[in-house]
Amino acid sequence: MLSKMLLGRYIPGSSVIHHLDPRAKIVCVVLFMIIVFFANHWTGYLLLILFVVSITKMAGLSLIFLFNGLKLILILLVFTFMMHLFFTKGGIVLIDATLFTIESAGVVQGVYITIRLAMLILITTVLTLTTSSVSLTDAIERLCRPLKTLRLPVHEIAMMMSISLRFIPTLMDETEKIIKAQSARGSTFMTGSLKSRMNALTPVFIPLFISAFKRAEELAVAMEVRGYQGEAGRTSYRVLDWQYKDTLAIITVIIFGVFLFMIRQ
Amino acid sequence: MIEFKNLTFKYRAADENALDHISLSLKQGQWTSVIGHNGSGKSTLVKILMGVLTSYEGEIVVGGETLTEENLLSLRKNFAIVFQNPDNQFVGSTVEDDVAFGLENNGVEREEMVERVEAALDTVNMLDFRTHEPSRLSGGQKQRVAIAGALVMNPDVLILDEATSMLDPKGKREVLESLKRIHGMKETTIIYITHDLAEIDISDYAVVMKDGQVISQGDVEDIYKDIDALESSRLVLPFTMAMSKALSDGSYMSYDELVARL
Amino acid sequence: MNIQLENLVSIYHENTPFEHLALNNISAEFKENTYYGIIGHTGSGKSTLIQNLNGLLLPSYGRVRIGDITLKRKTKQRTIHRAKQRVGMVFQFPEHQLFEETVIKDVMFGPKNMGMSDEEAREKSAYYLKLLNIQESLFEKAPFDLSGGQMRKVAIAGILAMEPKMLILDEPTAGLDPLSHIETMQLFQKIQQDMGMTVILVTHDMNDVYEYTEEVKLLNKGNMIRQGKTEALLTNKVLLEQYNLEVPDIVRLTFDLERKGIQLAKTPRDRTEFIKLYREWRDAHAE
C-alpha cells in the first residue's frame, strides 16, 4: 500500500516539466491555486481539467498511474462531494427522503468543488513528482529571501528542511530495524486493543529518539568542524538557472488565468 | 608538525583523566596511526585538537603556533576529519552536495567548487556516484565520500577517527586504498585512529595508547618490540604477528616473510 | 527441534514495479545442537533467509517448519508469535533496541511478551544477565548509563531470557574492538555448547565462521549454492573465490606452507591447533 503512495515522492525524468526551474514551478502552482477559483461554470471547469491533463502529459506521467497513487485521496474527494450533496440547498428538489433531501444546487456545487480540489491535488502532485526535494528546498529558500527583511531566519529554516529530508530515509531504515528487533522479542503491533497497540509503540519510539538525538549531536559536530557558521560568507554549490522557458511558463499560466476570468459568468 | 605537550584532560563526570600527561609530536607528511582500546583516550586527543573539547591542561602547538581559543578557527582550517559513523556526517542530499559543503562554508567561488569537488570525488573513485543519494550507498562508499568531503578542503592534516570500525572487510579495504592513494599523491599528513593493530602496518609511525597514556611510539617494527605490552593493553595481535610470536622470533614481519620463515 | 525450509521463495513488493526475488526455491535443514554459519556476499539473501526462520517475514511460497509449527504465506499472528519464542534473533547492533528504564526491565520485556509471569521473567532475566557477566548492582541502572559493551550484553540477555531453542546472530561483532570481538564470539560458543542450542551465525568474517561453526550454508543472489561441513566448504579456495568470499587466515597459511612443502597432518581449525600441528611437523622434520 505505502509503496504505491505518490504523495511527496519524486520520480526522476527528463520532461519539459522536469527541466523547469523549481522556482518557476512553485510560482505556477501558487498562481494556479488562485486561478482555480476563477472557474464558475462548466466551460471553466472543463478548461481547468484540460489544462491539468495536458500538463500531466507534458510531465510524462500517465493518468492511470497518478490515479492509482492517489487512491487514498479519493476518500477525501468523495467526502467533499457528499458534504455538498447533502448540505448545499437550492434549485429543484431531486430526492426527498424523510431524513435528507438532495437538491440540484447541491449536485452542481458538489461536482464543481470536487473538481477544484482534485485539480489542486493533481497539480501539486505533478510538482513534487517532477522536482527533487533538494531543488524544492532551494527554490523555497530563494523565493522566501525577501522575507529576511522581516527578520525571518530563511536560511536556517531551509537548512533544517534539507537536513530533515536527507535524514528521512536513514530514519525510516532505522525504524524498520527497531520494529523488527522488538517484534523478534515478541512485541505485537497488529493485535490487541488500541491501548495495547499504543503501548507497543514505546519500545520503538524510545530507541528511535535516542538514536536521532545521537545522530543530531554527531552531525552538529561534523558540521562545525567542516566550518559551518550559519549563512554569513557562504556560497552555494547548487545554482538555479532561470531561463526564457521559465518566464514563458509563468506567462502561460497567467494568460490561462486571465482567459478563465474573462469567460466567467 | 603538530606537538602535544604534557596534555591532560578530564571529562566532567569522570574520576580519572581521559588523557594523562600526553606528549607527542607528529611530523608533516607522515601517516601516524594512533592505536588503543576503547576508552584509551585516542578519540579524546582528536576532539581536543579539533576544538570540540576545551579546558585541557598542557599545550598544543600546530606549525609553531600554540593553539588558543582565538586562533582555533584559523588553525582548524588546516585539519579535516572523518568520523566513525558514515550516516551521521552527511549534510548534503546528494554525494556532490555533501562534498561541496565545506567549500560553501568557506565562501569558495562556484566554478572553483565544481573543479575541486570533481577532483576530490575522483581521488576516492566516487565520481560516478556524484548525483546519488548518500543513504543508498554502501558503508565503504559513504566513508569514501566523507573522505572526499574532507580532502576537498586541501587540508594539511587528514584525521580519521575510527573511520573504518563500522565497515565490513570490503569497505575497510576500499577506504584504506583511497587513503594510500591520497597519502602517496599529496603527502598529506594522516592521523589514523584505530583499535585494530592489524591496520597499523600501512603507517609510517604508530602511537600506542592505554588508559590515557602513551605506552609506546615509533615505527611499526618498534611497536612490536614489546609484544607483551601490546597484549596487556587490551589489543589483539594480528594473525601474522600472533604466528610470529608463537612460531618465530616475534619480530615484525609481513605475511610473505612469515611464510618464508616457517 | 529442527527447522526445515521447503521450497522457500521470498519476493519483496510482489506485483509492483519494485518486485524483487530475494530467495529462490531454498530447501535446507537446521538440526538441533549445531553451530551453523550462513555466508554469502552482500545481497545474497542471508538477511531475508534468517528473517524467514522466526516469522519476521513469511514465505511468499513454500514453507518453513519450526518443530511442529509451520509458517506459510498466510500464517496467523498467534502461530508467528510462538515461532518467535522458539527462535531468538540477535540483530546487528542489538544495543540499539534497549528502551526500558532499568536493565532488568529491559531484559524482562521479551519473556513477558512470551507470557511469562513477572516473577518468572525476573528470575530468568537475572540468570542470563549474570551469565553474561552483568553484575547485580547494575540491574536497576538505566541501560543507557552502561558502557557500549555492557549495553550489547544486556540486549543479548534480553533474547536469551526468552529461552529460545535456536539463536540467530546477525553480524554480532559489528563495530566491536578486536578483544571484545573475541570475547563475544567465545561467549556464544560457550552458550551453544553449554545449553545445547542451535546457533546460526551470519557474518562477513570468514575467520569466525571457520573457527566456530560446524556447518555452513553458502548463498548467492538468492540461491542456495552449497551446504555442508565447515571444514569442507571453507577450505575450498576455488569455491570461496568464485563467490567473492575471503579465505580464512589459517586456511590460507596452511595452503601457502603446503606449496612450500610443509604438509601439516590436517588443516587446522584455529590458531592453537595450527601452532600445535606446525610444531609437530617441525619436530618430525628436524634433523
XYZ file of N, CA and C in Angstrom, chain B residues 110-228:
357
model
N 31.844 29.439 -7.119
C 31.166 28.262 -7.671
C 32.026 27.462 -8.678
N 32.685 28.158 -9.634
C 33.463 27.425 -10.654
C 34.572 26.605 -10.003
N 35.234 27.236 -9.045
C 36.322 26.541 -8.363
C 35.770 25.335 -7.592
N 34.599 25.551 -6.985
C 33.972 24.463 -6.231
C 33.760 23.242 -7.102
N 33.187 23.463 -8.294
C 32.881 22.343 -9.182
C 34.160 21.557 -9.483
N 35.236 22.276 -9.803
C 36.505 21.606 -10.108
C 37.009 20.799 -8.921
N 36.994 21.449 -7.757
C 37.556 20.777 -6.581
C 36.721 19.570 -6.153
N 35.393 19.703 -6.241
C 34.518 18.583 -5.887
C 34.796 17.402 -6.810
N 34.914 17.700 -8.104
C 35.193 16.645 -9.069
C 36.518 15.954 -8.753
N 37.551 16.752 -8.520
C 38.878 16.181 -8.253
C 38.846 15.310 -7.001
N 38.176 15.786 -5.949
C 38.143 15.034 -4.695
C 37.392 13.719 -4.877
N 36.250 13.770 -5.589
C 35.482 12.542 -5.810
C 36.261 11.564 -6.668
N 37.038 12.103 -7.614
C 37.843 11.259 -8.475
C 38.905 10.525 -7.656
N 39.516 11.233 -6.708
C 40.573 10.628 -5.887
C 40.065 9.421 -5.112
N 38.826 9.478 -4.637
C 38.295 8.335 -3.874
C 37.458 7.412 -4.757
N 37.558 7.619 -6.074
C 36.838 6.765 -7.019
C 35.322 6.789 -6.864
N 34.781 7.943 -6.587
C 33.329 8.025 -6.401
C 32.685 9.003 -7.384
N 33.409 9.369 -8.425
C 32.891 10.371 -9.357
C 31.599 9.900 -10.038
N 31.524 8.593 -10.292
C 30.327 8.071 -10.960
C 29.079 8.179 -10.095
N 29.275 8.405 -8.819
C 28.133 8.424 -7.898
C 27.731 9.843 -7.508
N 28.241 10.840 -8.227
C 28.112 12.218 -7.746
C 26.676 12.670 -7.498
N 25.727 12.161 -8.273
C 24.350 12.618 -8.061
C 23.536 11.641 -7.200
N 24.204 10.623 -6.657
C 23.453 9.648 -5.849
C 23.099 10.198 -4.468
N 22.036 9.600 -3.892
C 21.693 9.953 -2.514
C 22.585 9.151 -1.579
N 23.112 9.782 -0.529
C 24.026 9.067 0.370
C 23.410 7.828 1.007
N 22.110 7.869 1.302
C 21.529 6.730 2.018
C 21.497 5.463 1.166
N 21.710 5.604 -0.124
C 21.677 4.413 -0.978
C 23.074 3.831 -1.220
N 24.095 4.380 -0.569
C 25.456 3.887 -0.788
C 25.821 2.826 0.248
N 26.849 2.028 -0.065
C 27.354 1.063 0.919
C 28.202 1.808 1.945
N 28.496 1.145 3.063
C 29.283 1.782 4.123
C 30.626 2.304 3.629
N 31.314 1.470 2.849
C 32.622 1.862 2.330
C 32.512 3.068 1.406
N 31.460 3.084 0.592
C 31.257 4.218 -0.317
C 30.960 5.491 0.460
N 30.134 5.378 1.500
C 29.804 6.555 2.307
C 31.063 7.148 2.916
N 31.923 6.276 3.480
C 33.140 6.793 4.104
C 34.068 7.402 3.065
N 34.074 6.860 1.856
C 34.919 7.459 0.820
C 34.408 8.842 0.456
N 33.081 9.000 0.426
C 32.531 10.325 0.156
C 32.906 11.287 1.292
N 32.837 10.784 2.527
C 33.212 11.624 3.663
C 34.684 12.033 3.550
N 35.530 11.118 3.083
C 36.942 11.457 2.887
C 37.069 12.526 1.803
N 36.294 12.376 0.729
C 36.328 13.388 -0.335
C 35.920 14.746 0.223
N 34.898 14.744 1.089
C 34.432 15.993 1.694
C 35.498 16.639 2.560
N 36.370 15.819 3.130
C 37.474 16.349 3.933
C 38.611 16.820 3.025
N 38.887 15.998 2.027
C 40.005 16.236 1.113
C 39.827 17.501 0.287
N 38.576 17.801 -0.041
C 38.267 18.920 -0.923
C 38.735 20.248 -0.313
N 38.937 20.251 1.002
C 39.375 21.472 1.674
C 40.895 21.658 1.583
N 41.566 20.746 0.871
C 43.032 20.758 0.784
C 43.683 20.898 2.156
N 43.346 20.000 3.074
C 43.893 20.143 4.427
C 45.358 19.703 4.466
N 46.115 20.259 5.405
C 47.470 19.753 5.632
C 47.396 18.420 6.351
N 46.384 18.322 7.213
C 46.269 17.130 8.051
C 44.889 16.510 7.863
N 44.876 15.218 7.549
C 43.614 14.500 7.420
C 43.507 13.532 8.594
N 42.438 13.689 9.392
C 42.286 12.856 10.583
C 41.155 11.852 10.361
N 41.408 10.596 10.678
C 40.357 9.582 10.562
C 40.111 8.995 11.932
N 38.938 9.309 12.503
C 38.632 8.882 13.867
C 37.838 7.576 13.819
N 38.519 6.467 13.879
C 37.918 5.125 13.763
C 37.010 5.025 12.552
N 37.478 5.593 11.456
C 36.622 5.709 10.272
C 36.292 4.375 9.627
N 37.010 3.311 9.983
C 36.706 2.025 9.347
C 36.060 1.037 10.302
N 35.843 1.437 11.563
C 35.442 0.428 12.547
C 34.028 -0.094 12.341
N 33.197 0.643 11.605
C 31.836 0.128 11.392
C 31.676 -0.539 10.025
N 32.791 -0.707 9.298
C 32.680 -1.225 7.934
C 32.976 -2.721 7.866
N 32.433 -3.366 6.835
C 32.765 -4.774 6.604
C 34.152 -4.826 5.939
N 34.730 -6.048 5.820
C 36.113 -6.133 5.310
C 36.293 -5.432 3.961
N 35.305 -5.538 3.087
C 35.416 -4.936 1.769
C 35.448 -3.411 1.886
N 34.546 -2.872 2.717
C 34.503 -1.428 2.928
C 35.814 -0.916 3.501
N 36.367 -1.677 4.451
C 37.647 -1.299 5.051
C 38.732 -1.193 3.993
N 38.794 -2.213 3.151
C 39.816 -2.228 2.094
C 39.675 -1.027 1.181
N 38.417 -0.728 0.776
C 38.183 0.414 -0.122
C 38.712 1.700 0.489
N 38.394 1.904 1.769
C 38.796 3.149 2.429
C 40.313 3.222 2.541
N 40.940 2.110 2.942
C 42.399 2.124 3.090
C 43.091 2.367 1.755
N 42.541 1.772 0.688
C 43.137 2.009 -0.627
C 43.070 3.480 -1.005
N 41.914 4.097 -0.756
C 41.778 5.530 -1.059
C 42.792 6.336 -0.264
N 42.947 5.993 1.007
C 43.875 6.744 1.851
C 45.308 6.610 1.354
N 45.657 5.383 0.934
C 47.014 5.167 0.424
C 47.254 6.055 -0.791
N 46.244 6.129 -1.671
C 46.395 6.937 -2.870
C 46.598 8.408 -2.480
N 45.789 8.872 -1.527
C 45.886 10.272 -1.104
C 47.256 10.560 -0.492
N 47.683 9.645 0.357
C 48.953 9.839 1.039
C 50.100 9.867 0.028
N 50.030 9.000 -0.974
C 51.069 8.952 -1.981
C 51.068 10.186 -2.868
N 49.863 10.681 -3.177
C 49.710 11.773 -4.134
C 50.200 13.099 -3.582
N 49.747 13.427 -2.389
C 49.948 14.798 -1.920
C 50.804 14.894 -0.674
N 51.247 13.748 -0.186
C 51.979 13.742 1.071
C 51.200 14.426 2.183
N 49.874 14.230 2.128
C 49.045 14.759 3.197
C 49.404 14.050 4.507
N 49.492 14.798 5.580
C 49.695 14.190 6.886
C 48.411 13.458 7.262
N 48.545 12.210 7.671
C 47.351 11.453 8.044
C 47.458 11.027 9.507
N 46.413 11.301 10.256
C 46.336 10.782 11.624
C 45.213 9.760 11.637
N 45.578 8.518 11.849
C 44.642 7.421 11.686
C 44.384 6.775 13.048
N 43.183 7.009 13.573
C 42.824 6.488 14.893
C 42.172 5.118 14.713
N 42.628 4.120 15.449
C 42.051 2.782 15.274
C 42.187 1.947 16.547
N 41.385 0.881 16.648
C 41.597 -0.049 17.763
C 42.141 -1.381 17.252
N 42.470 -1.406 15.972
C 42.862 -2.659 15.350
C 44.342 -2.633 14.962
N 45.133 -3.404 15.688
C 46.576 -3.461 15.410
C 46.861 -3.879 13.972
N 45.930 -4.640 13.377
C 46.158 -5.122 12.023
C 46.202 -3.968 11.023
N 45.717 -2.791 11.428
C 45.644 -1.689 10.469
C 46.843 -0.750 10.528
N 47.795 -1.013 11.430
C 48.854 -0.012 11.565
C 50.020 -0.230 10.595
N 50.082 -1.412 9.956
C 51.295 -1.662 9.158
C 51.417 -0.770 7.921
N 50.342 -0.082 7.543
C 50.463 0.840 6.415
C 51.039 2.194 6.843
N 51.140 2.414 8.162
C 51.528 3.756 8.594
C 53.044 3.894 8.732
N 53.512 5.159 8.736
C 54.939 5.427 8.899
C 55.338 5.414 10.374
N 54.341 5.740 11.218
C 54.640 5.937 12.621
C 53.416 5.495 13.409
N 53.617 4.903 14.564
C 52.460 4.472 15.338
C 52.606 4.864 16.799
N 51.486 5.193 17.409
C 51.449 5.593 18.812
C 50.474 4.660 19.519
N 50.917 4.005 20.567
C 50.026 3.093 21.285
C 49.559 3.752 22.571
N 48.270 3.790 22.790
C 47.731 4.415 23.995
C 47.030 3.385 24.870
N 47.130 3.625 26.187
C 46.434 2.762 27.138
C 46.049 3.628 28.332
N 44.799 3.575 28.718
C 44.312 4.322 29.880
C 44.799 5.768 29.923
N 44.707 6.458 28.794
C 45.052 7.880 28.784
C 46.530 8.179 28.682
N 47.333 7.139 28.532
C 48.777 7.386 28.429
C 49.341 6.770 27.153
N 50.449 7.357 26.689
C 51.137 6.776 25.543
C 52.087 5.723 26.085
N 51.910 4.455 25.688
C 52.812 3.437 26.236
C 53.969 3.125 25.299
N 53.767 3.360 24.001
C 54.942 3.273 23.135
C 54.668 4.010 21.834
N 55.747 4.437 21.186
C 55.602 5.058 19.888
C 56.863 4.816 19.077
N 56.707 4.858 17.756
C 57.840 4.593 16.887
C 57.345 4.037 15.573
N 58.246 3.527 14.730
C 57.729 2.897 13.520
C 57.189 1.517 13.889
N 56.514 0.890 12.922
C 55.752 -0.310 13.238
C 56.643 -1.396 13.850
N 57.868 -1.515 13.342
C 58.789 -2.515 13.893
C 59.044 -2.282 15.386
N 59.233 -1.010 15.746
C 59.483 -0.676 17.152
C 58.301 -1.060 18.035
N 57.101 -0.794 17.502
C 55.891 -1.067 18.273
C 55.836 -2.540 18.672
N 56.270 -3.413 17.750
C 56.179 -4.844 18.033
C 57.343 -5.373 18.867
N 58.247 -4.474 19.273
C 59.379 -4.960 20.079
C 58.899 -5.474 21.433
N 57.818 -4.862 21.933
C 57.301 -5.313 23.227
C 55.884 -5.863 23.055
N 55.821 -7.068 22.538
C 54.526 -7.685 22.250
C 53.687 -7.846 23.516
N 54.318 -8.170 24.619
C 53.576 -8.383 25.861
C 52.867 -7.112 26.300
